[in-house]
Coordinates of C-alpha atoms in Angstrom, one line a residue:
X1 CA -6.5 21.1 -38.5
X2 CA -4.3 22.2 -35.5
X3 CA -3.7 25.5 -37.5
X4 CA -7.5 26.2 -37.8
X5 CA -8.0 25.5 -34.1
X6 CA -5.3 28.0 -33.1
X7 CA -6.9 30.7 -35.3
X8 CA -10.3 30.0 -33.8
X9 CA -8.8 30.2 -30.3
X10 CA -7.1 33.6 -31.1
X11 CA -10.3 35.0 -32.7
X12 CA -12.2 33.8 -29.5
X13 CA -9.8 35.7 -27.2
X14 CA -9.9 38.9 -29.3
X15 CA -13.7 38.7 -29.3
X16 CA -13.9 38.4 -25.5
X17 CA -11.4 41.5 -25.2
X18 CA -13.5 43.5 -27.6
X19 CA -16.8 42.5 -25.7
X20 CA -15.2 44.0 -22.6
X21 CA -14.2 47.2 -24.4
X22 CA -10.5 46.4 -23.7
X23 CA -8.0 49.2 -23.4
X24 CA -4.5 49.0 -21.9
X25 CA -5.0 52.1 -19.9
X26 CA -8.6 51.0 -18.6
X27 CA -9.3 50.7 -15.0
X28 CA -10.7 47.3 -13.8
X29 CA -14.3 48.8 -14.1
X30 CA -13.7 49.3 -17.8
X31 CA -12.6 45.7 -18.2
X32 CA -15.5 44.1 -16.4
X33 CA -18.9 45.1 -17.9
X34 CA -21.6 45.4 -15.2
X35 CA -24.0 42.5 -15.4
X36 CA -27.7 43.1 -14.5
X37 CA -29.4 40.6 -12.2
X38 CA -31.8 38.1 -13.8
X39 CA -34.7 35.9 -12.7
X40 CA -36.2 36.8 -9.3
X41 CA -33.6 39.4 -8.7
X42 CA -34.1 41.4 -11.9
X43 CA -36.0 44.1 -10.1
X44 CA -33.0 45.0 -8.1
X45 CA -31.7 47.1 -11.1
X46 CA -35.1 48.8 -11.3
X47 CA -35.0 49.8 -7.6
X48 CA -31.6 51.5 -8.1
X49 CA -32.9 53.2 -11.3
X50 CA -35.9 54.6 -9.2
X51 CA -33.6 55.8 -6.4
X52 CA -30.9 57.4 -8.5
X53 CA -33.2 59.3 -10.7
X54 CA -30.6 61.4 -12.3
X55 CA -28.7 58.4 -13.7
X56 CA -25.7 56.4 -12.5
X57 CA -22.8 54.3 -13.6
X58 CA -22.2 51.0 -11.7
X59 CA -18.9 50.4 -10.1
X60 CA -17.4 47.0 -9.6
X61 CA -15.0 46.1 -6.8
X62 CA -11.5 45.7 -8.2
X63 CA -10.3 43.1 -5.7
X64 CA -11.5 40.5 -3.3
X65 CA -14.2 37.7 -3.3
X66 CA -17.0 40.0 -4.2
X67 CA -16.3 41.4 -7.7
X68 CA -19.7 41.6 -9.3
X69 CA -21.9 44.7 -10.0
X70 CA -24.5 43.5 -7.5
X71 CA -23.4 41.6 -4.4
X72 CA -26.0 39.4 -2.8
X73 CA -25.6 38.7 0.9
X74 CA -27.8 38.4 4.0
X75 CA -26.4 41.2 6.0
X76 CA -29.2 41.5 8.6
X77 CA -29.5 37.8 9.4
X78 CA -33.2 37.5 8.4
X79 CA -32.3 34.6 6.0
X80 CA -33.1 36.7 3.0
X81 CA -30.3 38.1 0.8
X82 CA -30.0 41.9 0.4
X83 CA -28.1 43.4 -2.6
X84 CA -25.3 45.9 -2.3
X85 CA -24.3 48.1 -5.2
X86 CA -21.6 50.7 -5.8
X87 CA -22.3 53.5 -8.3
X88 CA -21.2 56.9 -9.5
X89 CA -24.3 59.2 -9.4
X90 CA -25.0 61.1 -12.7
X91 CA -25.5 64.4 -10.8
X92 CA -22.3 64.1 -8.8
X93 CA -19.5 62.8 -11.2
X94 CA -16.2 61.8 -9.6
X95 CA -17.8 60.5 -6.4
X96 CA -19.1 57.0 -5.4
X97 CA -22.0 55.9 -3.3
X98 CA -23.1 52.5 -1.8
X99 CA -26.7 51.4 -1.8
X100 CA -28.4 48.5 0.2
X101 CA -31.3 47.1 -1.6
X102 CA -33.8 44.9 0.1
X103 CA -36.9 43.0 -1.0
X104 CA -39.9 44.5 1.0
X105 CA -43.4 43.2 0.3
X106 CA -42.1 41.4 -2.8
X107 CA -40.6 44.6 -4.2
X108 CA -36.9 45.5 -4.1
X109 CA -36.3 48.9 -2.5
X110 CA -33.1 50.9 -1.6
X111 CA -33.3 51.0 2.1
X112 CA -29.9 52.5 2.8
X113 CA -27.5 54.7 0.9
X114 CA -24.2 56.1 2.0
X115 CA -21.5 58.4 0.3
X116 CA -18.2 56.7 -0.2
X117 CA -14.7 58.0 0.5
X118 CA -13.1 58.9 -2.9
X119 CA -14.2 58.0 -6.4
X120 CA -13.9 54.2 -6.7
X121 CA -14.4 50.9 -4.9
X122 CA -11.5 48.5 -4.3
X123 CA -13.1 45.7 -2.2
X124 CA -16.0 44.6 -0.1
X125 CA -16.1 41.9 2.6
X126 CA -18.3 40.6 5.5
X127 CA -16.8 39.7 8.7
X128 CA -17.9 39.7 12.4
X129 CA -15.1 41.7 14.2
X130 CA -17.0 43.2 17.1
X131 CA -18.5 40.1 18.6
X132 CA -22.1 41.1 17.9
X133 CA -22.9 37.9 16.1
X134 CA -23.7 39.9 13.0
X135 CA -21.1 40.4 10.3
X136 CA -19.9 44.0 9.6
X137 CA -19.3 45.4 6.1
X138 CA -15.6 46.1 5.4
X139 CA -15.3 48.4 2.4
X140 CA -12.2 49.7 1.0
X141 CA -12.6 52.9 -1.1
X142 CA -10.1 54.4 -3.5
X143 CA -9.7 58.1 -3.4
X144 CA -7.8 57.7 -6.7
X145 CA -8.7 54.8 -9.1
X146 CA -6.1 52.0 -9.3
X147 CA -4.3 53.4 -6.2
X148 CA -2.1 51.1 -4.0
X149 CA -3.5 52.8 -0.9
X150 CA -7.1 52.3 0.0
X151 CA -9.4 53.8 2.8
X152 CA -10.9 51.0 4.8
X153 CA -14.2 51.7 6.5
X154 CA -16.0 49.3 8.8
X155 CA -19.8 49.7 8.9
X156 CA -22.0 48.2 11.6
X157 CA -25.4 47.1 10.4
X158 CA -28.5 48.1 12.3
X159 CA -32.0 46.9 11.6
X160 CA -35.5 48.1 12.6
X161 CA -38.4 46.3 10.9
X162 CA -37.5 46.4 7.1
X163 CA -35.1 49.3 7.5
X164 CA -31.4 48.8 7.5
X165 CA -28.9 51.3 8.7
X166 CA -25.1 51.5 8.3
X167 CA -23.0 53.3 10.8
X168 CA -19.2 53.7 10.5
X169 CA -17.1 52.4 13.4
X170 CA -14.4 54.9 14.0
X171 CA -12.4 56.7 11.4
X172 CA -11.2 55.2 8.1
X173 CA -7.8 53.5 8.0
X174 CA -5.4 53.7 5.1
X175 CA -4.3 50.3 4.1
X176 CA -2.5 48.5 1.1
X177 CA -4.0 45.2 2.2
X178 CA -5.7 43.5 5.1
X179 CA -7.0 40.2 6.5
X180 CA -9.4 39.3 9.2
X181 CA -7.9 36.8 11.7
X182 CA -8.0 36.0 15.4
X183 CA -4.2 36.8 16.0
X184 CA -4.4 36.9 19.8
X185 CA -6.6 33.9 20.5
X186 CA -9.5 35.8 22.2
X187 CA -12.1 34.1 20.0
X188 CA -12.7 37.4 18.0
X189 CA -11.4 38.4 14.7
X190 CA -9.1 41.3 14.5
X191 CA -8.1 43.2 11.3
X192 CA -4.3 42.8 10.5
X193 CA -3.7 45.8 8.3
X194 CA -0.6 46.2 6.0
X195 CA 0.5 49.7 5.1
X196 CA 3.0 51.0 2.4
X197 CA 4.2 54.7 2.2
X198 CA 3.8 56.5 -1.0
X199 CA 5.6 59.1 -2.9
X200 CA 8.8 60.3 -0.9
X201 CA 7.5 58.4 2.2
X202 CA 9.6 55.1 2.7
X203 CA 7.6 53.0 5.2
X204 CA 6.0 49.7 5.4
X205 CA 4.5 48.1 8.4
X206 CA 1.7 45.9 9.9
X207 CA -0.9 47.0 12.5
X208 CA -3.4 44.9 14.5
X209 CA -6.7 46.5 15.0
X210 CA -9.4 45.4 17.5
X211 CA -13.1 46.4 17.0
X212 CA -14.3 44.8 20.2
X213 CA -17.4 46.4 21.6
X214 CA -17.3 48.9 18.8
X215 CA -14.0 50.5 20.1
X216 CA -11.1 50.7 17.7
X217 CA -7.8 50.3 19.1
X218 CA -4.3 49.1 18.1
X219 CA -3.3 45.9 19.8
X220 CA 0.2 45.8 18.2
X221 CA 2.3 46.9 15.4
X222 CA 5.6 46.1 13.7
X223 CA 7.7 47.7 11.0
X224 CA 8.3 45.7 7.7
X225 CA 10.7 46.0 4.8
X226 CA 9.8 49.2 3.0
X227 CA 11.6 48.4 -0.3
X228 CA 8.2 47.0 -1.7
X229 CA 5.4 48.3 -3.8
X230 CA 2.5 46.3 -2.4
X231 CA 1.4 43.2 -0.6
X232 CA -0.1 41.0 -3.3
X233 CA -1.2 37.9 -1.3
X234 CA -2.1 37.2 2.4
X235 CA -2.4 33.7 3.6
X236 CA -2.9 32.1 7.1
X237 CA -2.1 28.9 8.8
X238 CA -2.7 27.6 12.3
X239 CA 0.2 26.1 14.3
X240 CA -0.6 24.9 17.8
X241 CA -3.8 26.9 17.9
X242 CA -1.9 30.0 16.9
X243 CA -2.4 31.9 13.7
X244 CA 0.5 32.9 11.3
X245 CA 0.0 35.3 8.4
X246 CA 2.3 35.1 5.4
X247 CA 2.4 38.4 3.4
X248 CA 3.9 38.2 -0.1
X249 CA 5.1 41.5 -1.3
X250 CA 6.4 42.7 -4.6
X251 CA 9.6 44.8 -4.5
X252 CA 9.8 48.4 -5.5
X253 CA 11.5 47.5 -8.7
X254 CA 8.9 45.0 -9.6
X255 CA 11.4 42.4 -10.4
X256 CA 11.5 40.3 -7.0
X257 CA 9.4 39.3 -4.1
X258 CA 9.8 38.8 -0.3
X259 CA 7.6 37.2 2.3
X260 CA 6.8 38.8 5.7
X261 CA 5.7 36.4 8.5
X262 CA 3.5 37.9 11.2
X263 CA 2.3 36.3 14.4
X264 CA 1.2 37.3 17.9
X265 CA 3.7 37.1 20.8
X266 CA 2.3 36.7 24.3
X267 CA 5.8 37.4 25.6
X268 CA 5.9 40.9 24.0
X269 CA 2.2 41.5 24.0
X270 CA 2.2 42.5 20.3
X271 CA 2.6 41.2 16.7
X272 CA 6.1 40.5 15.6
X273 CA 7.9 39.8 12.2
X274 CA 10.8 37.4 12.9
X275 CA 12.4 38.1 9.5
X276 CA 12.6 41.9 9.8
X277 CA 15.7 43.5 11.1
X278 CA 15.4 46.8 13.0
X279 CA 19.1 47.4 12.7
X280 CA 19.3 47.0 8.9
X281 CA 15.5 48.0 8.3
X282 CA 15.3 44.9 5.9
X283 CA 13.6 41.7 5.9
X284 CA 16.2 38.9 5.4
X285 CA 16.1 35.3 4.2
X286 CA 12.8 35.5 2.3
X287 CA 13.6 37.4 -0.7
X288 CA 13.8 35.8 -4.2
X289 CA 14.0 36.8 -7.9
X290 CA 11.3 34.3 -8.8
X291 CA 7.8 36.0 -8.8
X292 CA 6.1 33.2 -7.0
X293 CA 4.2 33.5 -3.7
X294 CA 4.4 31.3 -0.5
X295 CA 2.1 28.2 -0.4
X296 CA 1.8 24.7 0.6
X297 CA 3.9 23.3 -2.0
X298 CA 3.9 19.6 -0.9
X299 CA 0.5 19.3 0.5
X300 CA 1.6 18.7 4.1
X301 CA -0.7 21.3 5.6
X302 CA 2.1 23.9 6.1
X303 CA 3.0 26.9 4.2
X304 CA 6.5 27.0 2.6
X305 CA 8.3 30.2 1.6
X306 CA 10.1 30.2 -1.7
X307 CA 13.9 31.1 -2.1
X308 CA 16.1 31.1 -5.1
X309 CA 18.1 28.0 -5.8
X310 CA 21.2 28.3 -8.0
X311 CA 21.2 25.5 -10.7
X312 CA 23.7 25.5 -13.5
X313 CA 22.6 26.2 -17.1
X314 CA 19.0 27.0 -16.5
X315 CA 17.0 28.4 -19.5
X316 CA 15.6 31.8 -18.7
X317 CA 12.1 30.6 -18.7
X318 CA 12.7 28.2 -15.8
X319 CA 13.6 29.0 -12.1
X320 CA 14.7 26.7 -9.5
X321 CA 13.1 27.2 -6.1
X322 CA 14.2 26.1 -2.7
X323 CA 11.1 25.9 -0.5
X324 CA 11.4 26.4 3.2
X325 CA 9.1 26.0 6.3
X326 CA 9.4 28.2 9.4
X327 CA 10.0 26.1 12.5
X328 CA 11.5 27.0 15.8
X329 CA 12.6 30.4 14.6
X330 CA 14.5 29.2 11.6
X331 CA 13.6 28.3 8.0
X332 CA 14.1 24.6 7.2
X333 CA 14.3 23.2 3.6
X334 CA 11.5 21.0 2.5
X335 CA 11.5 20.7 -1.3
X336 CA 13.0 21.8 -4.6
X337 CA 10.9 22.8 -7.6
X338 CA 11.4 23.8 -11.2
X339 CA 9.1 26.7 -11.8
X340 CA 7.9 27.6 -15.4
X341 CA 6.1 30.8 -14.3
X342 CA 5.1 31.8 -17.9
X343 CA 3.3 28.4 -18.3
X344 CA 1.6 28.4 -14.9
X345 CA 3.2 25.4 -13.2
X346 CA 5.8 24.4 -10.8
X347 CA 7.2 20.9 -10.4
X348 CA 8.9 19.2 -7.4
X349 CA 12.2 17.5 -8.0
X350 CA 13.2 15.1 -5.3
X351 CA 16.4 16.3 -3.4
X352 CA 18.5 13.4 -4.6
X353 CA 18.1 14.5 -8.2
X354 CA 18.4 18.2 -8.1
X355 CA 22.1 18.4 -8.7
X356 CA 22.1 15.6 -11.2
X357 CA 19.7 17.2 -13.8
X358 CA 20.0 19.4 -16.7
X359 CA 16.9 21.4 -17.9
X360 CA 16.2 22.7 -21.4
X361 CA 13.2 24.6 -22.8
X362 CA 11.7 24.8 -26.4
X363 CA 10.3 28.3 -26.9
X364 CA 8.2 27.1 -29.7
X365 CA 6.4 24.2 -28.1
X366 CA 7.0 25.5 -24.6
X367 CA 8.2 21.9 -23.6
X368 CA 10.5 21.7 -20.5
X369 CA 12.8 18.7 -20.9
X370 CA 14.8 17.3 -17.9
X371 CA 17.7 15.0 -18.5
X372 CA 20.6 13.5 -16.6
X373 CA 24.0 15.4 -16.6
X374 CA 25.8 12.0 -16.6
X375 CA 24.0 9.8 -19.1
X376 CA 22.6 12.7 -21.1
X377 CA 19.4 10.7 -21.4
X378 CA 16.0 12.3 -21.2
X379 CA 14.2 11.7 -17.9
X380 CA 10.9 13.3 -18.7
X381 CA 9.1 16.2 -20.7
X382 CA 6.4 18.6 -19.5
X383 CA 4.4 20.0 -22.3
X384 CA 1.5 22.6 -21.7
X385 CA -1.3 22.6 -24.4
X386 CA -4.3 25.0 -24.7
X387 CA -7.5 23.2 -23.9
X388 CA -9.1 24.8 -26.9
X389 CA -6.6 23.2 -29.1
X390 CA -6.0 19.9 -27.4
X391 CA -6.7 16.7 -29.3
X392 CA -5.4 13.5 -27.6
X393 CA -4.6 11.9 -30.9
X394 CA -2.1 14.7 -31.6
X395 CA 0.1 13.7 -28.7
X396 CA 0.8 10.0 -28.8
X397 CA 3.2 8.9 -26.0
X398 CA 2.1 11.7 -23.7
X399 CA 0.0 11.3 -20.5
X400 CA -2.2 14.1 -18.9
X401 CA -0.7 14.9 -15.5
X402 CA -2.7 18.2 -14.7
X403 CA -5.8 19.9 -16.0
X404 CA -6.0 23.5 -14.9
X405 CA -6.8 27.1 -15.9
X406 CA -7.3 26.5 -19.6
X407 CA -4.2 24.3 -20.0
X408 CA -3.7 20.6 -20.3
X409 CA -0.3 19.6 -19.0
X410 CA 1.1 16.5 -20.6
X411 CA 4.2 14.4 -19.7
X412 CA 6.4 11.9 -21.4
X413 CA 8.8 9.7 -19.4
X414 CA 12.1 8.4 -20.7
X415 CA 14.1 5.4 -19.4
X416 CA 16.9 7.1 -17.4
X417 CA 18.8 5.0 -14.8
X418 CA 20.1 8.2 -13.0
X419 CA 16.8 10.1 -12.7
X420 CA 14.0 7.7 -12.1
X421 CA 10.7 9.6 -12.1
X422 CA 7.5 8.1 -13.2
X423 CA 4.3 9.6 -14.7
X424 CA 2.6 8.8 -11.4
X425 CA 5.3 10.8 -9.7
X426 CA 4.8 13.7 -12.0
X427 CA 1.1 13.8 -11.3
X428 CA 2.0 14.2 -7.6
X429 CA 4.8 16.7 -8.2
X430 CA 3.2 19.1 -10.6
X431 CA 1.3 22.1 -9.1
X432 CA -0.5 24.9 -10.8
X433 CA 0.7 28.5 -9.9

């Protein structure tokens, strides 16, 4: 029965990929088929059909929170959602345009259309960054599809009756990634932009842009470690009413990561990165071989940065992580975890046990077993199982400790006098990646 379930699961995955016209070399737009609006919004598509009379191909943002073919958002504060669509016009292949589609007298119409920069769309966001109490459109265009560098444009929204106009504030800014955050505590969002040099250029840095009163100016900048390919995740936390931004970056080799910490300094009147050294041009203390990003690992409301922790005889599928929090200009240890990256979870191990354990991994079942070095007795086992094939009756003696992202994570606890960890402990310690 389990064999039949596995076959069904594999066939289902294959079907899903084939339905998306899956190709290894495809762009994200090839992987995600455009979905037409339904119900009351079905006429949005007809409005774009009527406007782009020579035909078009919809483009889907590759990244960010808005990754559908049509994004519905109230951009003019009239309590009615407009639709935003990106497309390649049939009479101008290799270019991209953006349309704003609004319901006027119960009919959807294209009320604004602008030409984009490049040939693809990377991301779309809505943030108030000029204090006008109306959110601006932040669009990252790709001159080349799947590029690591994007042209960020900020568009101010104007409205007159049923008409909407988009006017670009300043020039476009080349970015690898960005985040909107009030870095200098002036009650107004700035854009913290991360840049990475391409080709023969070896450069990485962060720049803080203000758009107050529609005037672009750089409030601060700092160099960052240039031995990276991209900034994959940006996170914020507030400490004593001040924002910190954690930027996790993948190394140029693609086999390691590091974290940059950025915050505003009133003393210097700019943003600073405490881990970057201007003498060595490197970021120290936050690099690791484990491909895992910074996060609040212990649910204490503070972001921890991962470092490698050497542990004897670890199987290749498991990494040991030393998590540290930034406090008073130094990194302070908080927790250790065992990380099964391929299985999508990490597990806190109390400090008093970390040097007492031995870890093994079964490649066939994907079970991680933790035992005591002294007694050799098994302390516990963590077993990931696909939801599609999970049957409680097949796993007698195991308890569900986590349900996430298509997997059920099961645990079985032994009677080990040296490593006393209960099932309830494991429910608290296990985190999805």
